[in-house]
Amino acid sequence: MLNDNKILETINMITQEHLDVRTITMGISLHSCIDDDVKKCCSKIYDKICKKAENLVATGESIEKEYGIPIINKRISVTPIATIASAAVGEDPTFDCTPFAETLQNVANTCGVNFIGGYSALVQKGFSVSDRALINSIPNALAVTNNVCSSVNIASTKAGINMDAVALMGKTIKKLAYLTKDNDSIGCAKLVVFANVPEDNPFMAGAFHGSGEGECMINVGVSGPGVVKKALEKCSGDLTEVAETIKKTAFKITRMGQLVATEASKRLGIPFGIVDLSLAPTPAIGDSVAYILEEMGLESCGSCGTTAALALLNDAVKKGGVMASSHVGGLSGAFIPVSEDAGMIAAARSGALSLEKLEAMTAVCSVGLDMIAVPGDTPEEVISALIADEAAIGVVNSKTTAVRVIPAYGKTVGDTVEFGGLLGEAPIMKISSYSPAKFIARGGRIPAPIQSLKN
Amino acid sequence: MNAVITVTGKDTVGIIAKVSAECFAANANILDITQKVFGGMFVMTMLIQVDDLKIRFADFVDKMNELGQKEHLVIHTMHEDIFNAMHNI
């Protein structure tokens, strides 16, 4: 039986503490759209997605209204376009894949979703011709579209690190930053470089619909850093008690996500995939992962102790959330995107949070170096080496890591990039200027670590 | 299906009557009401059955929101399952 306190607690979470469902993401397989004629292929893609997702936004809005829970984003993820474009690309590595991105943009406009993910390639062991063609087209494709997101998986625990891909991604990110220089290099905010990428992630910019997924799936990403922070304000006990408080709160948040996922799946007639039980911050005050760490007792996020506090948080979120959902997947943990988190922005601006500390934090959080702005004159080899470092952390620890870095064209340390909305703003962070150029130029593959041999 | 209506705001005469009238107009059956006034602050939670609503539930939510705005009250009308999911195992 419900009591008034529980009812008011839920309403407070929603109205005061920014509790929301961050995204309902519909994953759609595009394998049936493959065609060696690019126009035909794009036309099939447009028709298929628009048909499958025609009710996505309206259904999300009706659930939002009836349950009183905000559902911030309705999104679509698709099969990596490098696979779908392979017949059209044929043997021509100079083939321009941009028409596929333009088609996805048209789909986003028609369906009313704010992001569509899957302009992606998986190259952890090597490139196919179409992988290379797609990656070469990423700068132009993301510069001429607004709502298309791209990701490239360059490493895995099983395959090791494809250092040729790492080198190529440094170059790609720099070019993308230049092509979108009039908007603070915003194109780079739509491109993620992964190690151990999950194939059912509902969060952007890294969402795509993996080849092992079904024809069409509903995946839901929850949020709620503000709720965890508020719960910890009332907790004066030791860190065991802190962990227990986070677990209980994560359970409640995830149960709500599971309810929304089940309901969306039922109303759309599409199987439920997973709930991603992530703490995803927004730039809104009070919706910050950094503030949770500070609530635990750190003067500022970035101080010594930050990695330990984040490890506790990440683990407790998973433990609390896993019982609340029948299928957990995606990234599941705490996100630490600098530009999207008011506390991280403040810590980076004051100098308390450095890039090196962020790198350490990524060893224990759910993703990686996310939404970090660095000087526009950072050489491409440095960006590549940053990606390699992050991939190494993921590969060796059998976890997902990622890099979404913005070498903001024409800006330097002390400046700020402003994207607005959920993407927020970021102070330009200092990055080591010592050159890793020779290391990156070697290319090849860093072999898979011994812990990959589990069979 | 059941829904929960919560009403908070400055206490005045007739709040329950106005909320109940809106329920009656939509054919929502009231199952339970708890209500208190703390230092002039009115707080009420109401459990209603909405299986036989004359209008769509989403439109009923809109009507309650309009009532809230008109009467300077904060009214939330939400499907009961959101609370059950969060607080009951």
Coordinates of C-alpha atoms in Angstrom, one line a residue:
Chain A
M1 CA 0.0 0.0 0.0
L2 CA 1.3 3.4 -0.9
N3 CA 1.7 6.0 1.8
D4 CA 1.8 9.7 1.4
N5 CA 5.5 10.0 2.3
K6 CA 6.5 7.7 -0.6
I7 CA 4.2 9.5 -3.0
L8 CA 5.7 12.9 -2.0
E9 CA 9.2 11.5 -2.1
T10 CA 8.7 10.5 -5.8
I11 CA 7.2 13.8 -6.7
N12 CA 10.0 15.7 -5.0
M13 CA 12.5 13.6 -6.9
I14 CA 10.9 14.6 -10.2
T15 CA 10.1 18.2 -9.4
Q16 CA 13.1 19.2 -7.2
E17 CA 15.9 16.8 -7.9
H18 CA 15.8 16.5 -11.7
L19 CA 14.8 12.8 -11.8
D20 CA 14.0 11.9 -15.4
V21 CA 14.3 9.2 -17.9
R22 CA 17.1 10.5 -20.0
T23 CA 16.3 8.6 -23.2
I24 CA 14.1 6.1 -24.9
T25 CA 16.2 4.9 -27.8
M26 CA 14.8 2.7 -30.5
G27 CA 17.4 0.5 -32.1
I28 CA 16.7 -0.5 -35.7
S29 CA 18.5 -3.0 -37.8
L30 CA 19.2 -1.7 -41.3
H31 CA 20.6 -5.0 -42.8
S32 CA 17.6 -5.3 -45.0
C33 CA 18.4 -1.9 -46.6
I34 CA 21.8 -3.0 -48.1
D35 CA 22.0 -2.2 -51.8
D36 CA 24.9 -1.5 -54.2
D37 CA 23.1 1.6 -55.4
V38 CA 23.6 4.4 -52.9
K39 CA 20.4 6.2 -53.8
K40 CA 18.3 3.0 -53.4
C41 CA 20.1 2.1 -50.2
C42 CA 19.4 5.6 -48.7
S43 CA 15.8 5.5 -49.8
K44 CA 15.3 2.1 -48.1
I45 CA 17.0 3.4 -44.9
Y46 CA 14.7 6.4 -44.8
D47 CA 11.6 4.4 -45.4
K48 CA 12.4 1.7 -42.9
I49 CA 13.4 3.9 -40.0
C50 CA 10.4 6.3 -40.6
K51 CA 8.0 3.4 -40.6
K52 CA 9.4 1.8 -37.5
A53 CA 9.8 5.0 -35.5
E54 CA 6.8 6.9 -36.7
N55 CA 5.1 6.6 -33.2
L56 CA 8.3 6.8 -31.1
V57 CA 8.1 10.5 -30.1
A58 CA 4.3 10.5 -29.6
T59 CA 4.4 7.3 -27.5
G60 CA 7.2 8.8 -25.4
E61 CA 5.2 11.9 -24.8
S62 CA 2.1 10.0 -23.8
I63 CA 4.0 7.9 -21.3
E64 CA 5.6 11.1 -20.0
K65 CA 2.2 12.6 -19.4
E66 CA 0.4 9.7 -17.9
Y67 CA 3.1 8.7 -15.5
G68 CA 4.3 12.2 -14.8
I69 CA 7.9 11.4 -15.4
P70 CA 9.9 13.5 -17.8
I71 CA 11.3 11.6 -20.7
I72 CA 13.9 14.1 -22.0
N73 CA 15.0 12.5 -25.3
K74 CA 13.5 10.2 -27.8
R75 CA 16.3 8.8 -30.1
I76 CA 17.1 6.3 -32.7
S77 CA 20.1 4.1 -33.1
V78 CA 20.9 2.0 -36.2
T79 CA 23.2 -0.7 -37.5
P80 CA 26.7 0.8 -38.1
I81 CA 26.5 2.5 -41.4
A82 CA 29.9 1.2 -42.4
T83 CA 28.2 -2.3 -42.7
I84 CA 25.1 -1.0 -44.5
A85 CA 27.2 1.0 -46.9
S86 CA 29.5 -1.8 -47.8
A87 CA 27.8 -2.9 -51.0
A88 CA 27.5 0.7 -52.2
V89 CA 31.2 1.4 -51.3
G90 CA 32.4 -1.7 -53.1
E91 CA 36.2 -1.6 -53.5
D92 CA 36.5 2.1 -53.6
P93 CA 38.0 3.5 -50.3
T94 CA 37.5 7.1 -51.6
F95 CA 33.7 6.6 -51.8
D96 CA 31.9 9.4 -50.1
C97 CA 29.5 8.1 -47.5
T98 CA 28.0 11.5 -46.7
P99 CA 24.7 10.8 -48.4
F100 CA 24.0 8.2 -45.7
A101 CA 24.5 10.8 -43.0
E102 CA 22.2 13.2 -44.9
T103 CA 19.6 10.5 -45.0
L104 CA 19.9 9.9 -41.3
Q105 CA 19.4 13.7 -40.8
N106 CA 16.3 13.6 -42.9
V107 CA 15.0 10.7 -40.8
A108 CA 15.7 12.7 -37.6
N109 CA 13.8 15.7 -39.0
T110 CA 10.8 13.5 -40.1
C111 CA 10.6 11.5 -36.9
G112 CA 11.2 14.4 -34.5
V113 CA 14.1 12.8 -32.6
N114 CA 16.9 15.0 -31.4
F115 CA 19.7 12.5 -32.2
I116 CA 20.2 9.5 -34.4
G117 CA 23.3 7.4 -33.7
G118 CA 25.0 4.8 -35.9
Y119 CA 27.2 6.6 -38.3
S120 CA 29.7 4.1 -37.0
A121 CA 32.4 1.6 -37.8
L122 CA 33.9 -1.2 -35.7
V123 CA 37.6 -1.4 -36.6
Q124 CA 39.2 -2.9 -33.4
K125 CA 41.2 -5.4 -35.5
G126 CA 41.2 -3.9 -38.9
F127 CA 39.5 -1.9 -41.6
S128 CA 37.2 -3.1 -44.3
V129 CA 37.0 -0.9 -47.4
S130 CA 33.7 0.6 -46.3
D131 CA 35.0 1.2 -42.7
R132 CA 37.8 3.3 -44.1
A133 CA 35.4 5.1 -46.5
L134 CA 33.0 5.9 -43.7
I135 CA 35.7 7.1 -41.3
N136 CA 37.2 9.4 -44.0
S137 CA 33.7 10.9 -44.5
I138 CA 33.0 11.5 -40.8
P139 CA 34.3 15.2 -40.7
N140 CA 32.2 16.2 -43.7
A141 CA 29.2 14.1 -42.7
L142 CA 29.0 15.6 -39.2
A143 CA 29.7 19.1 -40.4
V144 CA 26.7 19.1 -42.8
T145 CA 24.3 17.4 -40.4
N146 CA 23.1 18.5 -36.9
N147 CA 21.5 15.5 -35.3
V148 CA 23.6 12.6 -36.6
C149 CA 26.0 11.0 -34.1
S150 CA 29.1 8.9 -35.0
S151 CA 31.2 6.4 -33.2
V152 CA 34.2 4.3 -34.0
N153 CA 35.4 1.3 -32.0
I154 CA 39.2 1.1 -32.2
A155 CA 40.0 -1.4 -29.6
S156 CA 38.7 -4.4 -27.6
T157 CA 40.1 -6.7 -24.9
K158 CA 39.8 -9.5 -27.4
A159 CA 41.4 -7.8 -30.3
G160 CA 43.8 -5.3 -28.8
I161 CA 44.2 -1.8 -30.0
N162 CA 44.2 -0.9 -33.7
M163 CA 46.8 1.8 -33.7
D164 CA 46.3 2.6 -37.4
A165 CA 42.7 3.4 -36.5
V166 CA 43.9 5.4 -33.5
A167 CA 46.2 7.5 -35.8
L168 CA 43.3 8.0 -38.2
M169 CA 40.9 9.1 -35.5
G170 CA 43.3 11.8 -34.3
K171 CA 43.4 13.2 -37.9
T172 CA 39.6 12.8 -38.2
I173 CA 38.9 14.7 -35.0
K174 CA 41.2 17.5 -36.0
K175 CA 39.6 17.9 -39.4
L176 CA 36.1 17.8 -37.9
A177 CA 37.1 20.5 -35.4
Y178 CA 38.2 22.6 -38.3
L179 CA 35.1 22.1 -40.4
T180 CA 32.9 23.1 -37.5
K181 CA 35.1 25.9 -36.3
D182 CA 32.4 28.5 -36.5
N183 CA 30.4 26.7 -33.8
D184 CA 33.2 26.0 -31.3
S185 CA 34.1 22.8 -33.2
I186 CA 30.8 21.3 -32.1
G187 CA 31.1 18.5 -34.6
C188 CA 33.5 16.8 -32.2
A189 CA 30.8 16.6 -29.6
K190 CA 29.0 14.2 -31.9
L191 CA 31.9 11.7 -32.4
V192 CA 33.0 9.1 -29.8
V193 CA 36.0 6.9 -30.1
F194 CA 35.5 3.7 -28.2
A195 CA 37.3 0.7 -26.7
N196 CA 35.0 -2.3 -25.9
V197 CA 32.0 -0.5 -27.2
P198 CA 28.6 -1.9 -26.0
E199 CA 26.2 -2.7 -28.9
D200 CA 23.0 -1.7 -27.0
N201 CA 23.9 1.6 -25.6
P202 CA 21.0 4.1 -25.7
F203 CA 23.1 7.2 -24.8
M204 CA 24.5 9.5 -27.5
A205 CA 26.8 10.2 -29.1
G206 CA 27.9 6.5 -28.9
A207 CA 24.6 4.7 -29.6
F208 CA 24.3 2.2 -32.4
H209 CA 22.4 -1.0 -33.0
G210 CA 24.8 -3.9 -32.9
S211 CA 24.7 -6.7 -35.4
G212 CA 23.8 -9.2 -32.6
E213 CA 20.7 -7.2 -31.6
G214 CA 17.2 -7.9 -32.8
E215 CA 15.4 -6.4 -35.8
C216 CA 14.1 -3.6 -33.6
M217 CA 14.6 -3.0 -29.8
I218 CA 13.6 -0.4 -27.2
N219 CA 16.5 0.6 -24.9
V220 CA 16.1 3.1 -22.1
G221 CA 18.6 5.2 -20.3
V222 CA 17.8 6.5 -16.8
S223 CA 19.4 9.4 -15.0
G224 CA 19.3 11.0 -11.6
P225 CA 22.5 12.5 -10.2
G226 CA 20.4 15.1 -8.4
V227 CA 18.4 12.4 -6.5
V228 CA 21.6 10.7 -5.4
K229 CA 23.1 14.0 -4.2
K230 CA 19.9 14.8 -2.2
A231 CA 19.9 11.4 -0.6
L232 CA 23.5 11.8 0.4
E233 CA 22.8 15.2 2.0
K234 CA 20.8 13.3 4.6
C235 CA 23.5 10.6 5.1
S236 CA 26.0 11.4 7.8
G237 CA 27.3 7.9 8.3
D238 CA 30.5 6.2 7.1
L239 CA 31.3 5.2 3.5
T240 CA 29.5 1.8 3.9
E241 CA 26.4 3.8 4.7
V242 CA 27.1 6.1 1.8
A243 CA 27.3 3.1 -0.5
E244 CA 24.0 1.7 0.9
T245 CA 22.2 5.0 0.4
I246 CA 23.4 5.2 -3.2
K247 CA 22.3 1.6 -3.8
K248 CA 18.8 2.2 -2.5
T249 CA 18.5 5.4 -4.6
A250 CA 19.8 3.7 -7.7
F251 CA 17.3 0.9 -7.2
K252 CA 14.4 3.4 -7.2
I253 CA 15.6 5.3 -10.2
T254 CA 16.1 2.1 -12.2
R255 CA 12.7 0.7 -11.3
M256 CA 11.2 3.8 -12.8
G257 CA 13.3 3.3 -16.0
Q258 CA 12.3 -0.4 -16.1
L259 CA 8.6 0.7 -15.9
V260 CA 9.0 3.2 -18.7
A261 CA 10.9 0.7 -20.8
T262 CA 8.3 -2.0 -20.4
E263 CA 5.5 0.4 -21.1
A264 CA 7.2 1.9 -24.2
S265 CA 7.9 -1.6 -25.5
K266 CA 4.3 -2.7 -25.0
R267 CA 2.8 0.4 -26.6
L268 CA 5.1 0.4 -29.6
G269 CA 4.9 -3.4 -30.0
I270 CA 8.7 -3.7 -30.1
P271 CA 10.7 -5.9 -27.8
F272 CA 12.4 -4.4 -24.7
G273 CA 16.1 -4.6 -24.9
I274 CA 17.9 -3.2 -21.8
V275 CA 17.8 -0.5 -19.2
D276 CA 21.1 1.4 -19.0
L277 CA 21.4 2.4 -15.4
S278 CA 23.6 5.3 -15.8
L279 CA 23.9 8.5 -13.8
A280 CA 23.9 11.0 -16.6
P281 CA 24.5 14.6 -15.5
T282 CA 23.2 17.7 -17.2
P283 CA 24.5 21.3 -17.0
A284 CA 21.6 22.2 -14.7
I285 CA 22.6 23.1 -11.2
G286 CA 21.8 20.1 -8.9
D287 CA 22.1 17.5 -11.6
S288 CA 25.8 16.8 -11.3
V289 CA 27.9 13.7 -10.7
A290 CA 30.8 16.0 -9.4
Y291 CA 28.5 17.4 -6.7
I292 CA 27.8 13.8 -5.5
L293 CA 31.5 13.2 -5.1
E294 CA 31.8 16.5 -3.2
E295 CA 28.8 15.6 -1.0
M296 CA 30.8 12.5 0.0
G297 CA 33.4 14.9 1.5
L298 CA 35.7 16.2 -1.1
E299 CA 36.4 19.9 -1.2
S300 CA 36.3 19.8 -5.0
C301 CA 36.0 17.2 -7.6
G302 CA 39.5 16.5 -8.8
S303 CA 41.1 16.4 -5.4
C304 CA 42.9 13.3 -4.2
G305 CA 40.2 10.9 -3.2
T306 CA 38.1 11.6 -6.3
T307 CA 38.9 8.3 -8.0
A308 CA 38.0 6.3 -4.8
A309 CA 34.8 8.3 -4.4
L310 CA 33.9 7.7 -8.0
A311 CA 34.7 4.0 -7.7
L312 CA 32.3 3.7 -4.8
L313 CA 29.6 5.6 -6.6
N314 CA 29.9 3.6 -9.8
D315 CA 29.8 0.3 -8.0
A316 CA 26.9 1.2 -5.8
V317 CA 24.9 2.5 -8.8
K318 CA 25.3 -0.9 -10.5
K319 CA 24.5 -2.9 -7.4
G320 CA 21.4 -0.9 -6.7
G321 CA 20.2 -0.8 -10.3
V322 CA 20.8 -4.4 -11.3
M323 CA 18.1 -5.9 -9.2
A324 CA 15.6 -3.3 -10.4
S325 CA 15.7 -4.3 -14.0
S326 CA 15.2 -7.5 -15.8
H327 CA 17.9 -6.7 -18.4
V328 CA 20.7 -4.3 -17.7
G329 CA 23.1 -3.2 -20.5
G330 CA 24.6 -0.3 -22.3
L331 CA 27.2 1.6 -20.4
S332 CA 25.6 1.4 -16.9
G333 CA 27.5 3.5 -14.4
A334 CA 28.4 7.1 -13.7
F335 CA 29.2 9.4 -16.6
I336 CA 31.7 12.2 -16.2
P337 CA 31.3 14.4 -19.2
V338 CA 33.0 17.7 -18.3
S339 CA 30.9 20.1 -20.3
E340 CA 27.6 18.5 -19.3
D341 CA 28.2 18.7 -15.6
A342 CA 28.0 21.9 -13.6
G343 CA 30.3 20.6 -10.9
M344 CA 32.9 19.3 -13.4
I345 CA 32.9 22.6 -15.3
A346 CA 33.5 24.5 -12.0
A347 CA 36.3 22.1 -11.0
A348 CA 38.0 22.3 -14.4
R349 CA 37.7 26.1 -14.4
S350 CA 39.2 26.4 -10.9
G351 CA 42.1 24.1 -11.8
A352 CA 41.0 21.5 -9.3
L353 CA 40.3 19.0 -12.0
S354 CA 43.0 18.2 -14.5
L355 CA 43.0 16.0 -17.6
E356 CA 45.3 13.5 -15.9
K357 CA 42.9 13.2 -12.9
L358 CA 40.1 12.7 -15.4
E359 CA 42.0 9.9 -17.0
A360 CA 42.5 8.1 -13.7
M361 CA 38.7 8.5 -13.0
T362 CA 37.9 6.8 -16.3
A363 CA 39.5 3.6 -14.9
V364 CA 36.6 3.3 -12.5
C365 CA 33.7 5.1 -14.1
S366 CA 31.4 3.8 -16.8
V367 CA 32.9 5.5 -19.9
G368 CA 35.9 7.7 -20.4
L369 CA 37.2 11.1 -21.3
D370 CA 34.0 12.7 -22.3
M371 CA 33.2 16.2 -23.6
I372 CA 36.6 17.6 -22.8
A373 CA 37.8 20.7 -24.7
V374 CA 41.5 21.0 -25.4
P375 CA 43.4 23.8 -27.2
G376 CA 42.7 24.0 -30.9
D377 CA 46.4 23.7 -31.8
T378 CA 46.8 20.3 -30.1
P379 CA 48.6 18.2 -32.7
E380 CA 46.7 15.2 -34.2
E381 CA 49.3 12.8 -32.7
V382 CA 48.5 14.1 -29.2
I383 CA 44.8 13.5 -29.7
S384 CA 45.6 10.0 -31.1
A385 CA 47.9 9.2 -28.1
L386 CA 45.1 10.4 -25.7
I387 CA 42.8 7.9 -27.4
A388 CA 45.4 5.2 -27.2
D389 CA 45.9 5.8 -23.4
E390 CA 42.2 5.6 -22.8
A391 CA 41.8 2.5 -25.0
A392 CA 44.6 0.9 -23.0
I393 CA 42.7 1.4 -19.7
G394 CA 39.6 -0.1 -21.3
V395 CA 41.3 -3.0 -22.9
V396 CA 43.4 -4.1 -19.9
N397 CA 40.5 -3.7 -17.5
S398 CA 37.9 -5.3 -19.7
K399 CA 35.7 -2.3 -19.6
T400 CA 34.3 0.3 -22.0
T401 CA 36.3 3.4 -22.4
A402 CA 35.8 6.3 -24.8
V403 CA 37.1 9.6 -25.9
R404 CA 35.0 12.5 -26.9
V405 CA 37.4 15.3 -27.1
I406 CA 37.0 18.7 -28.7
P407 CA 40.2 20.4 -29.9
A408 CA 38.4 23.8 -30.2
Y409 CA 39.7 25.6 -33.2
G410 CA 41.3 28.9 -32.4
K411 CA 40.9 28.5 -28.7
T412 CA 43.4 28.0 -26.0
V413 CA 43.7 27.3 -22.2
G414 CA 41.6 30.0 -20.4
D415 CA 39.0 30.1 -23.1
T416 CA 35.6 28.4 -23.0
V417 CA 33.5 26.6 -25.6
E418 CA 29.8 27.0 -25.4
F419 CA 27.5 24.4 -27.1
G420 CA 24.3 25.1 -25.2
G421 CA 21.5 22.7 -24.2
L422 CA 22.5 19.3 -22.9
L423 CA 26.0 19.6 -24.3
G424 CA 26.7 22.5 -22.0
E425 CA 30.0 24.5 -22.0
A426 CA 33.6 23.5 -21.2
P427 CA 36.7 25.4 -20.2
I428 CA 39.7 24.5 -22.4
M429 CA 41.9 22.1 -20.4
K430 CA 45.7 21.9 -20.5
I431 CA 47.1 18.9 -22.3
S432 CA 50.7 17.7 -22.3
S433 CA 52.5 19.1 -25.3
Y434 CA 55.4 16.5 -25.3
S435 CA 55.2 14.7 -28.6
P436 CA 54.1 11.1 -29.0
A437 CA 54.4 11.4 -32.8
K438 CA 56.9 8.6 -33.3
F439 CA 54.9 6.2 -31.2
I440 CA 51.7 6.9 -33.1
A441 CA 53.5 6.8 -36.5
R442 CA 54.6 3.2 -35.8
G443 CA 51.0 2.0 -36.4
G444 CA 50.1 -1.6 -36.3
R445 CA 48.2 -3.3 -33.5
I446 CA 48.9 -3.4 -29.7
P447 CA 48.2 -7.1 -29.0
A448 CA 45.3 -8.2 -26.9
P449 CA 46.3 -8.5 -23.2
I450 CA 46.7 -11.9 -21.6
Q451 CA 43.5 -11.5 -19.7
S452 CA 41.6 -11.8 -23.0
L453 CA 42.4 -15.5 -23.1
K454 CA 39.6 -16.7 -21.0
N455 CA 38.5 -19.7 -22.9
Chain B
M1 CA -6.1 1.3 -13.5
N2 CA -5.6 3.7 -10.6
A3 CA -4.0 7.1 -10.5
V4 CA -2.7 9.3 -7.7
I5 CA -3.6 13.0 -7.5
T6 CA -1.5 15.1 -5.1
V7 CA -2.5 18.7 -4.3
T8 CA -0.4 21.2 -2.4
G9 CA -0.8 24.9 -1.9
K10 CA -2.2 27.6 0.4
D11 CA -5.3 26.4 2.2
T12 CA -8.6 27.9 1.1
V13 CA -12.2 26.8 1.3
G14 CA -13.3 24.3 -1.3
I15 CA -10.1 22.7 -2.6
I16 CA -11.4 19.2 -2.1
A17 CA -14.7 20.1 -3.6
K18 CA -13.1 21.6 -6.7
V19 CA -10.8 18.6 -7.2
S20 CA -13.6 16.1 -6.6
A21 CA -15.9 18.0 -9.0
E22 CA -13.3 17.6 -11.7
C23 CA -13.1 13.9 -10.9
F24 CA -16.8 13.6 -11.0
A25 CA -17.0 15.4 -14.3
A26 CA -14.6 12.9 -15.9
N27 CA -16.2 9.9 -14.2
A28 CA -13.1 9.1 -12.0
N29 CA -14.0 7.1 -8.9
I30 CA -12.4 8.3 -5.7
L31 CA -11.0 5.4 -3.7
D32 CA -9.1 7.1 -1.0
I33 CA -8.2 10.6 0.3
T34 CA -5.8 11.7 2.9
Q35 CA -5.6 15.4 3.6
K36 CA -3.9 17.7 6.2
V37 CA -3.2 21.4 6.7
F38 CA 0.2 22.3 8.1
G39 CA 0.4 26.0 9.2
G40 CA -1.9 27.1 6.4
M41 CA -0.4 24.7 3.8
F42 CA -2.9 22.3 2.3
V43 CA -1.6 18.8 1.4
M44 CA -3.8 16.1 -0.1
T45 CA -3.2 12.8 -1.8
M46 CA -6.1 11.2 -3.6
L47 CA -6.3 7.7 -5.1
I48 CA -8.7 7.4 -8.0
Q49 CA -9.9 4.7 -10.3
V50 CA -9.7 5.8 -14.0
D51 CA -10.9 2.7 -15.8
D52 CA -14.3 4.3 -16.8
L53 CA -13.1 7.9 -17.6
K54 CA -15.2 9.7 -20.1
I55 CA -12.1 11.4 -21.5
R56 CA -8.6 10.2 -22.3
F57 CA -6.4 10.0 -19.2
A58 CA -3.9 12.4 -20.8
D59 CA -6.8 15.0 -21.2
F60 CA -7.8 14.4 -17.6
V61 CA -4.2 15.3 -16.5
D62 CA -4.5 18.5 -18.6
K63 CA -7.7 19.4 -16.8
M64 CA -6.2 18.9 -13.4
N65 CA -3.2 21.0 -14.4
E66 CA -5.6 23.8 -15.6
L67 CA -7.4 23.6 -12.2
G68 CA -4.1 23.9 -10.4
Q69 CA -3.1 26.9 -12.4
K70 CA -6.5 28.6 -11.9
E71 CA -6.5 27.9 -8.1
H72 CA -2.8 28.6 -7.5
L73 CA -2.3 25.0 -6.4
V74 CA 0.4 22.5 -7.4
I75 CA -1.5 19.4 -8.7
H76 CA 0.2 16.3 -10.0
T77 CA -1.9 13.5 -11.6
M78 CA 0.1 10.4 -12.2
H79 CA -0.4 6.7 -12.9
E80 CA -0.2 4.7 -9.7
D81 CA 2.3 2.3 -11.2
I82 CA 5.2 4.9 -11.0
F83 CA 4.9 4.8 -7.2
N84 CA 4.4 1.1 -7.0
A85 CA 7.4 0.5 -9.2
M86 CA 9.6 2.8 -7.2
H87 CA 8.6 1.8 -3.7
N88 CA 7.3 -1.8 -3.8
I89 CA 9.3 -4.9 -4.7

